Coordinates of C-alpha atoms in Angstrom, one line a residue:
X3 CA 20.6 44.1 -2.3
X4 CA 21.2 43.0 -5.8
X5 CA 18.7 45.0 -8.3
X6 CA 16.5 42.8 -10.4
X7 CA 18.2 42.5 -14.2
X8 CA 15.0 43.6 -16.9
X9 CA 16.4 43.0 -20.4
X10 CA 14.5 44.6 -23.4
X11 CA 10.8 42.9 -24.1
X12 CA 10.3 40.3 -26.7
X13 CA 7.2 39.4 -29.2
X14 CA 7.9 35.6 -27.6
X15 CA 8.9 34.2 -24.7
X16 CA 8.9 30.4 -24.3
X17 CA 9.4 28.8 -21.2
X18 CA 11.0 25.3 -21.9
X19 CA 12.9 24.6 -25.1
X20 CA 12.2 20.7 -25.2
X21 CA 10.0 19.5 -28.2
X22 CA 6.9 21.9 -28.1
X23 CA 9.5 24.7 -27.4
X24 CA 12.0 23.7 -30.1
X25 CA 9.3 23.3 -32.5
X26 CA 7.5 27.0 -31.8
X27 CA 11.0 28.8 -31.5
X28 CA 11.5 27.3 -35.2
X29 CA 8.2 28.4 -36.6
X30 CA 8.5 31.7 -34.8
X31 CA 12.1 32.6 -36.2
X32 CA 11.3 31.3 -39.5
X33 CA 8.7 33.5 -40.0
X34 CA 10.6 36.6 -39.1
X35 CA 9.3 36.8 -35.0
X36 CA 12.3 37.5 -32.4
X37 CA 12.2 34.7 -29.4
X38 CA 13.4 34.1 -26.1
X39 CA 13.3 30.7 -24.7
X40 CA 14.6 29.8 -21.4
X41 CA 15.6 26.3 -20.2
X42 CA 16.2 25.4 -16.6
X43 CA 18.9 22.9 -17.8
X44 CA 22.3 23.5 -19.8
X45 CA 22.8 23.5 -23.6
X46 CA 24.6 20.5 -24.2
X47 CA 26.2 19.7 -27.8
X48 CA 26.4 16.3 -29.5
X49 CA 30.3 15.5 -28.6
X50 CA 29.5 16.2 -25.2
X51 CA 27.5 13.2 -25.2
X52 CA 30.3 10.9 -25.2
X53 CA 32.1 9.3 -22.8
X54 CA 31.1 6.2 -20.5
X55 CA 27.7 4.6 -19.5
X56 CA 27.9 5.3 -15.7
X57 CA 27.6 9.2 -16.2
X58 CA 24.0 8.4 -17.8
X59 CA 22.9 5.7 -15.9
X60 CA 24.3 6.5 -12.4
X61 CA 25.4 10.3 -12.4
X62 CA 22.6 12.2 -13.7
X63 CA 24.3 13.7 -17.0
X64 CA 21.3 14.1 -18.6
X65 CA 18.4 13.5 -15.8
X66 CA 17.5 15.9 -13.1
X67 CA 19.4 15.6 -9.8
X68 CA 16.5 14.0 -7.1
X69 CA 18.2 16.1 -4.1
X70 CA 17.7 19.3 -6.3
X71 CA 14.4 19.0 -7.9
X72 CA 12.8 16.2 -6.0
X73 CA 8.8 15.5 -6.7
X74 CA 6.4 13.6 -4.5
X75 CA 4.3 10.8 -5.4
X76 CA 0.9 9.3 -3.5
X77 CA -1.5 7.0 -4.6
X78 CA -4.7 8.9 -3.4
X79 CA -5.4 12.1 -0.8
X80 CA -5.6 9.7 1.9
X81 CA -2.1 8.1 1.5
X82 CA 1.1 10.2 2.8
X83 CA 3.4 11.4 0.3
X84 CA 6.9 9.5 -0.9
X85 CA 9.7 11.6 -2.2
X86 CA 10.5 9.3 -5.8
X87 CA 11.8 10.0 -9.3
X88 CA 8.7 10.5 -10.7
X89 CA 8.7 10.9 -14.6
X90 CA 12.3 12.2 -14.7
X91 CA 12.2 14.2 -18.0
X92 CA 15.7 15.5 -18.8
X93 CA 15.8 19.3 -17.9
X94 CA 18.2 21.2 -20.6
X95 CA 17.7 22.5 -24.0
X96 CA 16.2 19.3 -26.1
X97 CA 14.2 18.2 -23.2
X98 CA 13.1 14.7 -23.3
X99 CA 14.0 14.2 -27.1
X100 CA 17.9 14.2 -25.6
X101 CA 17.2 10.6 -24.0
X102 CA 14.5 9.4 -26.0
X103 CA 14.2 6.1 -27.6
X104 CA 12.6 8.4 -30.7
X105 CA 9.5 6.2 -31.0
X106 CA 7.0 8.5 -33.0
X107 CA 3.8 6.7 -34.2
X108 CA 0.9 8.7 -35.3
X109 CA -2.1 8.5 -33.4
X110 CA -4.9 7.0 -35.0
X111 CA -8.2 8.3 -36.5
X112 CA -9.7 6.8 -33.3
X113 CA -7.9 8.4 -30.4
X114 CA -9.4 11.6 -31.4
X115 CA -13.2 10.4 -30.7
X116 CA -13.0 7.7 -27.7
X117 CA -16.0 8.8 -25.7
X118 CA -18.1 9.2 -29.1
X119 CA -17.1 5.4 -29.6
X120 CA -17.3 4.2 -25.9
X121 CA -19.5 6.5 -24.0
X122 CA -19.2 7.5 -20.3
X123 CA -17.0 5.2 -18.6
X124 CA -17.5 4.4 -14.7
X125 CA -14.9 6.3 -12.9
X126 CA -13.1 8.0 -15.7
X127 CA -13.5 11.3 -17.6
X128 CA -13.2 10.5 -21.2
X129 CA -13.9 13.3 -23.9
X130 CA -13.3 13.6 -27.6
X131 CA -10.8 16.0 -29.0
X132 CA -11.8 19.4 -30.1
X133 CA -9.4 18.4 -33.5
X134 CA -9.1 15.7 -35.7
X135 CA -6.5 13.6 -37.2
X136 CA -6.8 15.4 -40.6
X137 CA -6.2 19.0 -38.3
X138 CA -2.7 17.5 -37.3
X139 CA -1.7 15.6 -40.7
X140 CA -0.4 18.0 -42.7
X141 CA 2.0 19.0 -39.6
X142 CA 3.2 15.4 -38.9
X143 CA 3.9 15.3 -42.1
X144 CA 6.3 18.6 -41.4
X145 CA 7.6 17.5 -38.5
X146 CA 8.8 14.1 -39.7
X147 CA 10.5 15.6 -42.6
X148 CA 12.2 18.8 -40.8
X149 CA 13.0 17.0 -37.9
X150 CA 14.5 13.8 -39.7
X151 CA 12.3 10.7 -39.2
X152 CA 12.9 7.2 -40.6
X153 CA 10.1 4.6 -41.2
X154 CA 7.9 2.8 -44.1
X155 CA 4.8 4.7 -45.2
X156 CA 1.7 2.4 -45.5
X157 CA 3.5 -0.4 -43.5
X158 CA 1.3 0.3 -40.0
X159 CA -2.4 -0.5 -41.6
X160 CA -4.0 0.9 -38.5
X161 CA -2.3 4.4 -39.5
X162 CA -4.7 7.4 -40.9
X163 CA -4.2 8.9 -44.4
X164 CA -0.6 10.3 -44.8
X165 CA 0.4 13.3 -47.8
X166 CA 3.8 11.9 -47.8
X167 CA 6.1 9.0 -46.5
X168 CA 9.1 9.2 -44.7
X169 CA 12.5 11.1 -45.2
X170 CA 14.4 8.3 -44.4
X171 CA 14.3 4.5 -44.8
X172 CA 13.4 2.5 -42.0
X173 CA 15.7 1.4 -39.0
X174 CA 17.3 -2.0 -39.9
X175 CA 16.0 -5.4 -38.2
X176 CA 17.7 -6.7 -35.3
X177 CA 18.3 -10.3 -34.1
X178 CA 15.7 -9.8 -31.6
X179 CA 13.6 -7.8 -34.0
X180 CA 13.4 -10.7 -36.0
X181 CA 12.5 -13.4 -33.4
X182 CA 9.3 -10.9 -32.4
X183 CA 8.2 -10.8 -35.9
X184 CA 8.5 -14.4 -36.7
X185 CA 6.5 -15.2 -33.6
X186 CA 4.1 -12.8 -34.8
X187 CA 3.4 -14.1 -38.0
X188 CA 3.2 -17.7 -36.9
X189 CA 0.4 -16.2 -34.9
X190 CA -1.1 -14.5 -37.9
X191 CA -0.5 -11.0 -36.8
X192 CA 1.3 -8.4 -38.3
X193 CA 4.6 -6.3 -37.2
X194 CA 6.4 -3.3 -39.1
X195 CA 9.3 -0.8 -38.8
X196 CA 9.0 1.7 -36.1
X197 CA 8.8 5.0 -36.8
X198 CA 11.7 6.3 -35.3
X199 CA 13.2 10.2 -34.8
X200 CA 16.6 9.4 -36.3
X201 CA 18.3 9.4 -39.6
X202 CA 19.2 5.7 -41.3
X203 CA 21.0 7.7 -44.0
X204 CA 22.5 11.2 -44.8
X205 CA 20.5 13.8 -44.3
X206 CA 20.5 17.2 -44.2
X207 CA 24.4 17.1 -43.5
X208 CA 23.9 14.9 -40.4
X209 CA 25.2 11.2 -40.0
X210 CA 22.8 8.3 -40.6
X211 CA 22.8 6.3 -37.1
X212 CA 25.8 3.9 -36.4
X213 CA 23.2 0.9 -35.4
X214 CA 24.2 1.5 -31.8
X215 CA 22.1 -0.2 -28.9
X216 CA 23.2 2.6 -27.0
X217 CA 20.5 4.9 -27.3
X218 CA 17.6 5.0 -25.1
X219 CA 18.6 6.9 -22.0
X220 CA 21.8 8.3 -24.0
X221 CA 22.6 11.4 -25.8
X222 CA 23.8 11.0 -29.2
X223 CA 27.3 11.8 -30.1
X224 CA 27.0 11.7 -33.6
X225 CA 24.1 13.8 -34.3
X226 CA 21.7 10.9 -36.1
X227 CA 18.9 11.2 -33.1
X228 CA 16.8 14.1 -34.2
X229 CA 16.5 16.0 -31.3
X230 CA 15.5 19.5 -30.9
X231 CA 18.4 20.6 -29.8
X232 CA 20.4 19.1 -32.9
X233 CA 17.4 20.1 -35.5
X234 CA 15.1 22.8 -34.4
X235 CA 16.9 24.5 -31.9
X236 CA 19.7 25.3 -34.3
X237 CA 17.2 26.0 -37.2
X238 CA 16.0 28.5 -34.8
X239 CA 19.4 29.7 -33.8
X240 CA 20.6 30.5 -37.3
X241 CA 17.9 32.8 -38.2
X242 CA 19.6 35.3 -35.7
X243 CA 15.8 35.9 -33.9
X244 CA 16.1 32.9 -31.1
X245 CA 17.9 34.5 -27.7
X246 CA 18.6 31.0 -26.1
X247 CA 19.2 31.2 -22.6
X248 CA 19.7 27.8 -20.9
X249 CA 20.1 27.3 -16.6
X250 CA 17.1 29.7 -16.4
X251 CA 15.2 28.7 -13.8
X252 CA 11.1 30.4 -14.2
X253 CA 9.8 30.8 -10.8
X254 CA 6.4 32.5 -12.1
X255 CA 4.5 34.1 -14.6
X256 CA 3.6 37.7 -14.0
X257 CA 0.6 39.4 -15.1
X258 CA -0.4 43.2 -16.4
X259 CA -3.1 44.4 -14.4
X260 CA -5.7 43.5 -17.0
X261 CA -5.5 40.5 -16.4
X262 CA -3.0 39.5 -19.8
X263 CA 0.2 38.0 -19.2
X264 CA 3.0 40.2 -18.4
X265 CA 6.4 37.9 -18.9
X266 CA 8.3 35.8 -16.2
X267 CA 10.4 36.0 -13.3
X268 CA 13.3 33.6 -13.4
X269 CA 16.9 32.9 -11.7
X270 CA 19.7 33.0 -14.5
X271 CA 22.4 30.9 -14.9
X272 CA 24.9 33.3 -12.7
X273 CA 22.0 33.3 -9.8
X274 CA 20.5 36.7 -10.7
X275 CA 17.1 37.6 -10.4
X276 CA 15.6 38.4 -13.9
X277 CA 12.0 39.9 -15.6
X278 CA 11.7 39.0 -19.0
X279 CA 8.9 40.9 -20.3
X280 CA 6.8 39.5 -23.4
X281 CA 3.8 40.0 -25.7
X282 CA 3.0 36.6 -25.2
X283 CA 4.1 33.6 -22.9
X284 CA 4.3 30.0 -24.3
X285 CA 4.6 27.2 -21.4
X286 CA 6.6 24.4 -23.2
X287 CA 8.1 22.9 -19.9
X288 CA 6.1 19.4 -19.8
X289 CA 2.5 18.7 -17.6
X290 CA 4.1 18.4 -14.6
X291 CA 6.5 21.3 -14.5
X292 CA 4.1 23.7 -16.4
X293 CA 1.3 23.0 -14.2
X294 CA 3.6 23.6 -11.3
X295 CA 4.5 26.8 -12.6
X296 CA 0.9 27.9 -13.4
X297 CA 0.2 27.1 -9.2
X298 CA 2.9 28.8 -8.3
X299 CA 2.0 31.7 -10.1
X300 CA -1.2 32.1 -8.3
X301 CA -2.2 35.9 -7.2
X302 CA -5.3 37.4 -5.7
X303 CA -7.1 37.3 -8.9
X304 CA -5.8 33.6 -9.6
X305 CA -6.5 32.2 -5.8
X306 CA -6.2 28.5 -7.2
X307 CA -3.3 29.2 -9.7
X308 CA -3.2 30.9 -13.1
X309 CA -5.4 30.0 -15.9
X310 CA -7.6 27.6 -13.6
X311 CA -10.6 29.2 -13.4
X312 CA -12.2 25.7 -14.3
X313 CA -10.7 23.9 -11.1
X314 CA -9.0 21.9 -13.5
X315 CA -5.4 22.7 -13.8
X316 CA -3.5 19.7 -13.0
X317 CA -6.7 17.3 -13.0
X318 CA -7.1 14.4 -15.5
X319 CA -3.1 13.5 -15.3
X320 CA -2.0 10.6 -17.4
X321 CA 1.2 8.6 -17.7
X322 CA 1.8 5.8 -19.7
X323 CA 3.5 3.1 -17.9
X324 CA 6.1 0.9 -19.7
X325 CA 5.2 -2.7 -18.6
X326 CA 6.9 -6.3 -20.5
X327 CA 7.5 -9.5 -20.1
X328 CA 11.2 -10.9 -21.1
X329 CA 12.1 -14.1 -22.5
X330 CA 15.6 -15.8 -22.0
X331 CA 16.1 -18.5 -24.7
X332 CA 18.4 -21.2 -24.4
X333 CA 22.0 -21.3 -26.3
X334 CA 21.1 -24.3 -28.1
X335 CA 18.0 -23.3 -29.6
X336 CA 18.4 -19.7 -30.7
X337 CA 21.4 -18.1 -31.9
X338 CA 22.7 -15.0 -30.3
X339 CA 20.6 -12.2 -30.5
X340 CA 23.2 -9.5 -29.4
X341 CA 20.8 -7.0 -28.4
X342 CA 23.8 -4.4 -27.8
X343 CA 23.9 -4.0 -31.8
X344 CA 20.9 -1.8 -33.6
X345 CA 18.2 0.6 -31.9
X346 CA 17.4 -0.2 -28.2
X347 CA 13.8 -1.2 -30.0
X348 CA 13.2 -2.8 -33.1
X349 CA 9.7 -3.9 -34.8
X350 CA 6.6 -2.5 -33.4
X351 CA 2.7 -4.3 -33.8
X352 CA -0.5 -2.4 -33.6
X353 CA -2.9 -5.5 -34.0
X354 CA -3.5 -5.0 -30.2
X355 CA -4.4 -1.6 -30.3
X356 CA -7.7 -1.6 -31.4
X357 CA -10.6 -1.8 -28.3
X358 CA -11.7 -6.1 -28.7
X359 CA -14.5 -6.1 -25.5
X360 CA -13.9 -9.7 -25.6
X361 CA -10.3 -9.5 -23.9
X362 CA -12.1 -7.7 -20.9
X363 CA -11.2 -3.8 -21.3
X364 CA -11.7 -1.1 -23.9
X365 CA -8.7 0.2 -25.9
X366 CA -5.6 -1.2 -26.2
X367 CA -1.5 -0.7 -26.4
X368 CA 0.8 -1.2 -29.3
X369 CA 3.4 -3.7 -28.5
X370 CA 7.4 -3.7 -29.5
X371 CA 10.7 -5.3 -29.1
X372 CA 13.6 -4.4 -27.2
X373 CA 16.6 -5.5 -25.5
X374 CA 16.8 -5.9 -22.0
X375 CA 19.0 -3.7 -21.2
X376 CA 22.5 -2.1 -21.6
X377 CA 25.4 -4.6 -21.0
X378 CA 26.4 -2.1 -18.2
X379 CA 23.0 -2.4 -16.0
X380 CA 20.6 -5.1 -18.0
X381 CA 19.0 -7.3 -15.3
X382 CA 16.0 -9.5 -15.1
X383 CA 14.9 -11.1 -11.6
X384 CA 16.9 -13.4 -9.7
X385 CA 20.1 -11.9 -12.0
X386 CA 23.4 -11.9 -9.6
X387 CA 24.8 -8.8 -9.3
X388 CA 28.3 -9.6 -8.0
X389 CA 31.4 -11.6 -8.8
X390 CA 31.8 -14.3 -10.6
X391 CA 28.0 -15.2 -11.3
X392 CA 27.4 -12.1 -12.5
X393 CA 30.2 -12.5 -15.3
X394 CA 28.8 -15.8 -16.0
X395 CA 25.5 -14.3 -16.5
X396 CA 26.3 -11.5 -18.6
X397 CA 27.9 -13.9 -20.8
X398 CA 25.2 -16.5 -20.7
X399 CA 22.1 -14.9 -20.8
X400 CA 22.9 -11.4 -22.2
X401 CA 23.0 -12.2 -25.9
X402 CA 19.7 -14.7 -25.4
X403 CA 17.2 -12.2 -23.9
X404 CA 14.7 -9.3 -24.8
X405 CA 11.5 -8.3 -23.9
X406 CA 8.4 -7.7 -25.3
X407 CA 7.3 -4.1 -24.3
X408 CA 3.9 -2.1 -24.0
X409 CA 2.5 1.2 -22.7
X410 CA -0.4 1.3 -20.9
X411 CA -3.2 3.4 -22.5
X412 CA -4.5 4.9 -19.1
X413 CA -8.0 6.6 -18.9
X414 CA -8.0 10.2 -17.5
X415 CA -9.7 10.0 -13.9
X416 CA -9.8 13.7 -12.7
X417 CA -9.1 13.0 -9.3
X418 CA -5.5 11.8 -10.5
X419 CA -3.5 15.1 -10.4
X420 CA -0.7 17.1 -9.7
X421 CA -0.6 20.0 -7.5
X422 CA 2.1 21.8 -5.1
X423 CA 3.2 19.4 -2.2
X424 CA 2.9 21.2 1.0
X425 CA 5.8 20.1 2.7
X426 CA 8.6 19.1 0.1
X427 CA 10.6 22.0 -1.7
X428 CA 13.4 22.0 -4.1
X429 CA 16.6 23.4 -3.6
X430 CA 15.3 26.9 -4.8
X431 CA 13.4 26.5 -1.9
X432 CA 9.7 26.5 -4.2
X433 CA 7.3 23.7 -3.4
X434 CA 7.9 20.4 -5.2
X435 CA 5.3 19.0 -7.6
X436 CA 2.7 16.3 -6.0
X437 CA 1.6 13.5 -8.2
X438 CA -1.7 11.9 -6.9
X439 CA -2.2 8.6 -9.2
X440 CA -4.2 5.4 -9.1
X441 CA -5.0 4.0 -12.1
X442 CA -8.2 3.1 -13.6
X443 CA -9.7 -0.5 -12.9
X444 CA -9.4 -0.8 -17.5
X445 CA -5.7 0.0 -17.0
X446 CA -5.3 -2.8 -15.1
X447 CA -7.3 -5.2 -16.8
X448 CA -5.7 -3.9 -20.3
X449 CA -2.1 -4.4 -18.5
X450 CA -2.7 -7.7 -17.2
X451 CA -4.2 -9.2 -20.7
X452 CA -1.3 -7.3 -22.9
X453 CA 1.5 -8.5 -20.6
X454 CA 0.0 -12.2 -20.6
X455 CA -0.4 -12.0 -24.6
X456 CA 3.0 -10.7 -24.8
X457 CA 4.4 -14.1 -22.8
X458 CA 2.4 -16.1 -25.4
X459 CA 4.2 -14.2 -28.3
X460 CA 7.6 -15.1 -26.3
X461 CA 6.6 -18.7 -26.3
X462 CA 5.6 -19.1 -29.6
X463 CA 9.3 -17.4 -30.6
X464 CA 10.4 -20.4 -28.5
X465 CA 11.8 -18.9 -25.1
X466 CA 12.7 -21.3 -22.3
X467 CA 11.8 -18.8 -19.6
X468 CA 9.4 -15.9 -19.1
X469 CA 9.0 -13.4 -16.7
X470 CA 6.0 -10.7 -16.6
X471 CA 6.5 -7.6 -15.2
X472 CA 3.4 -6.3 -14.4
X473 CA 1.3 -3.3 -13.2
X474 CA 1.3 -2.1 -9.4
X475 CA 1.2 1.4 -9.5
X476 CA 2.0 4.4 -11.6
X477 CA 5.7 5.2 -11.6
X478 CA 6.2 7.6 -14.9
X479 CA 8.7 5.1 -16.2
X480 CA 7.4 6.2 -19.7
X481 CA 8.4 10.2 -18.8
X482 CA 5.1 10.4 -21.1
X483 CA 3.2 13.7 -19.3
X484 CA -0.3 14.4 -20.5
X485 CA -3.6 15.8 -19.8
X486 CA -3.4 18.3 -16.8
X487 CA -4.5 21.6 -19.0
X488 CA -7.1 19.9 -20.8
X489 CA -7.7 21.2 -24.5
X490 CA -11.3 21.7 -24.9
X491 CA -14.1 24.4 -26.3
X492 CA -16.1 24.8 -22.7
X493 CA -13.7 26.8 -20.6
X494 CA -15.9 25.7 -17.4
X495 CA -14.7 22.1 -18.7
X496 CA -10.9 22.6 -19.8
X497 CA -8.3 24.8 -19.6
X498 CA -6.9 25.8 -23.4
X499 CA -8.6 26.1 -26.4
X500 CA -8.1 24.1 -29.4
X501 CA -5.0 26.5 -30.5
X502 CA -3.8 25.8 -27.1
X503 CA -4.8 29.6 -25.7
X504 CA -5.6 29.6 -21.8
X505 CA -9.8 30.8 -21.6
X506 CA -8.4 32.6 -18.7
X507 CA -5.6 34.5 -20.1
X508 CA -5.7 35.3 -23.7
X509 CA -1.9 35.9 -24.1
X510 CA -0.8 32.6 -22.7
X511 CA -0.5 29.3 -24.2
X512 CA 0.4 26.0 -23.4
X513 CA 1.9 23.7 -26.0
X514 CA 3.6 20.7 -24.4
X515 CA 1.6 17.3 -23.4
X516 CA -0.5 19.3 -20.7
X517 CA -3.5 19.6 -23.3
X518 CA -3.8 16.0 -24.0
X519 CA -7.5 15.6 -23.3
X520 CA -6.8 11.8 -23.1
X521 CA -3.5 9.8 -23.4
X522 CA -4.3 8.1 -26.3
X523 CA -2.1 4.7 -26.7
X524 CA 1.1 6.0 -28.9
X525 CA 4.1 8.3 -27.8
X526 CA 3.3 11.4 -27.0
X527 CA 5.9 13.4 -28.6
X528 CA 5.4 13.6 -32.4
X529 CA 1.8 14.8 -31.5
X530 CA 2.9 17.6 -29.3
X531 CA 5.7 18.6 -31.5
X532 CA 2.6 18.5 -34.6
X533 CA 0.5 20.6 -32.4
X534 CA 2.7 23.1 -31.3
X535 CA 3.5 23.8 -35.0
X536 CA -0.3 24.1 -35.8
X537 CA -0.6 26.5 -32.9
X538 CA 2.3 28.6 -34.0
X539 CA 1.3 29.1 -37.4
X540 CA -2.1 30.0 -36.0
X541 CA -0.6 32.8 -33.5
X542 CA 1.6 34.0 -36.3
X543 CA -1.4 34.2 -38.7
X544 CA -4.1 35.3 -36.6
X545 CA -2.1 37.4 -34.0
X546 CA 0.9 38.6 -35.5
X547 CA 3.6 40.2 -33.3
X548 CA 1.2 40.5 -30.3
X549 CA -1.8 41.6 -31.5
X550 CA -5.0 40.8 -30.3
X551 CA -6.8 37.6 -31.6
X552 CA -9.5 37.9 -34.3

């Protein structure tokens, strides 16, 4: 039997080198603290992202292989599980920031106080956040400037106060973005450039975005996409204090006899079992995989999973669902939209974001214009998929199509959860994550109203054919995972405190989207990164290199 490897202990151990893990690694190392960061996927460089589209869309180049790393889903505890590729976040250094569209609006001030605004909602577990917009604002700004973000300060009239604008100018308006903006103007509504994690002009040695539509689901060979793999991770490596270990599969967090975190056990790229000790352990693997790891780390002292004295680990899981309405335009009415030119998404509105009970539901969603898909895989209901008819559809329809998308702001429900599947294991023999989720009635009402509104906008824009895509169940198609280790002040009602320190294990932290008390209606990654920066600074200030907190 090959003995377990035991590298030298380290001050900070980060599990997952994506959005939150990359942020924490940068802040720790630039403060002079030595860090080991583990990621279960590879570290792909920019030049490795070039090549044909099929490797991304059909060959799992940046996506997890469902045969090796499956997940299961069921709508409720009485229903059987099915193996699905639920919220398939890329596994690798950079995490979801490798494939993301980079839509990074800030949360609004009201997003932090939904229970105070709306009270108790039957069937939901609505709470206020233990922090406010003002607590995150300085860190929103730091991330925007250090990461490299494009946008136009003040353009979103619903946004909270800003201490600084954006480092690069907003993305240029596309043809389909212009069609959306003109229709909204006719309806008396407003639009603004989408804040995006990309540079639109030379910035800190990086080239500007080349205005290609091949962005969403793709890696970026140019380096204009602001992933942590080409920004924060290189920053951390440049200090000489980051030991980055890709292709490392963590299977257990271990504890000292006093109940504090000791380190982790993982399998390295060569198949060796390794035990890494650390003063501080930070989970940054995403809400699904972090929850799974904590549940895999159960012991006699933690029979229901690590950091789960509240019984809420895995509960209140939320997943934005991306819905849209498709518009097809007659060639004689609208000039070609050329959706392959420019960013995949373009132009946004928050005018339907705030609650208006006259719509028959609470909360709302952002809305944005986008291309219908990439030329190699675009589709709409009834489109021919083979032969001359398929080619004719590509030629005649692709350049005259667009969609208006929304993300359903799903309410937290305690019974919506992530736990371990009792029957299905991954390629390493470990139980996979099982997602149990049925949308709240408010989610269905919100989705129905907003998709209908999108259809109305497309009609005003001049679309000759409009096709709705409605909510039937949560599929995790946004890859936004939140809420499974809720942040709160009361240890009996939450998993981590307002600094993302677990209530049960003082040197164990959770920085990914698990901490979200509510899902909010914006893409979560900017908030995840800003909060990781905030909490990392707190650890540096209060704990130093492994010292006990005051």
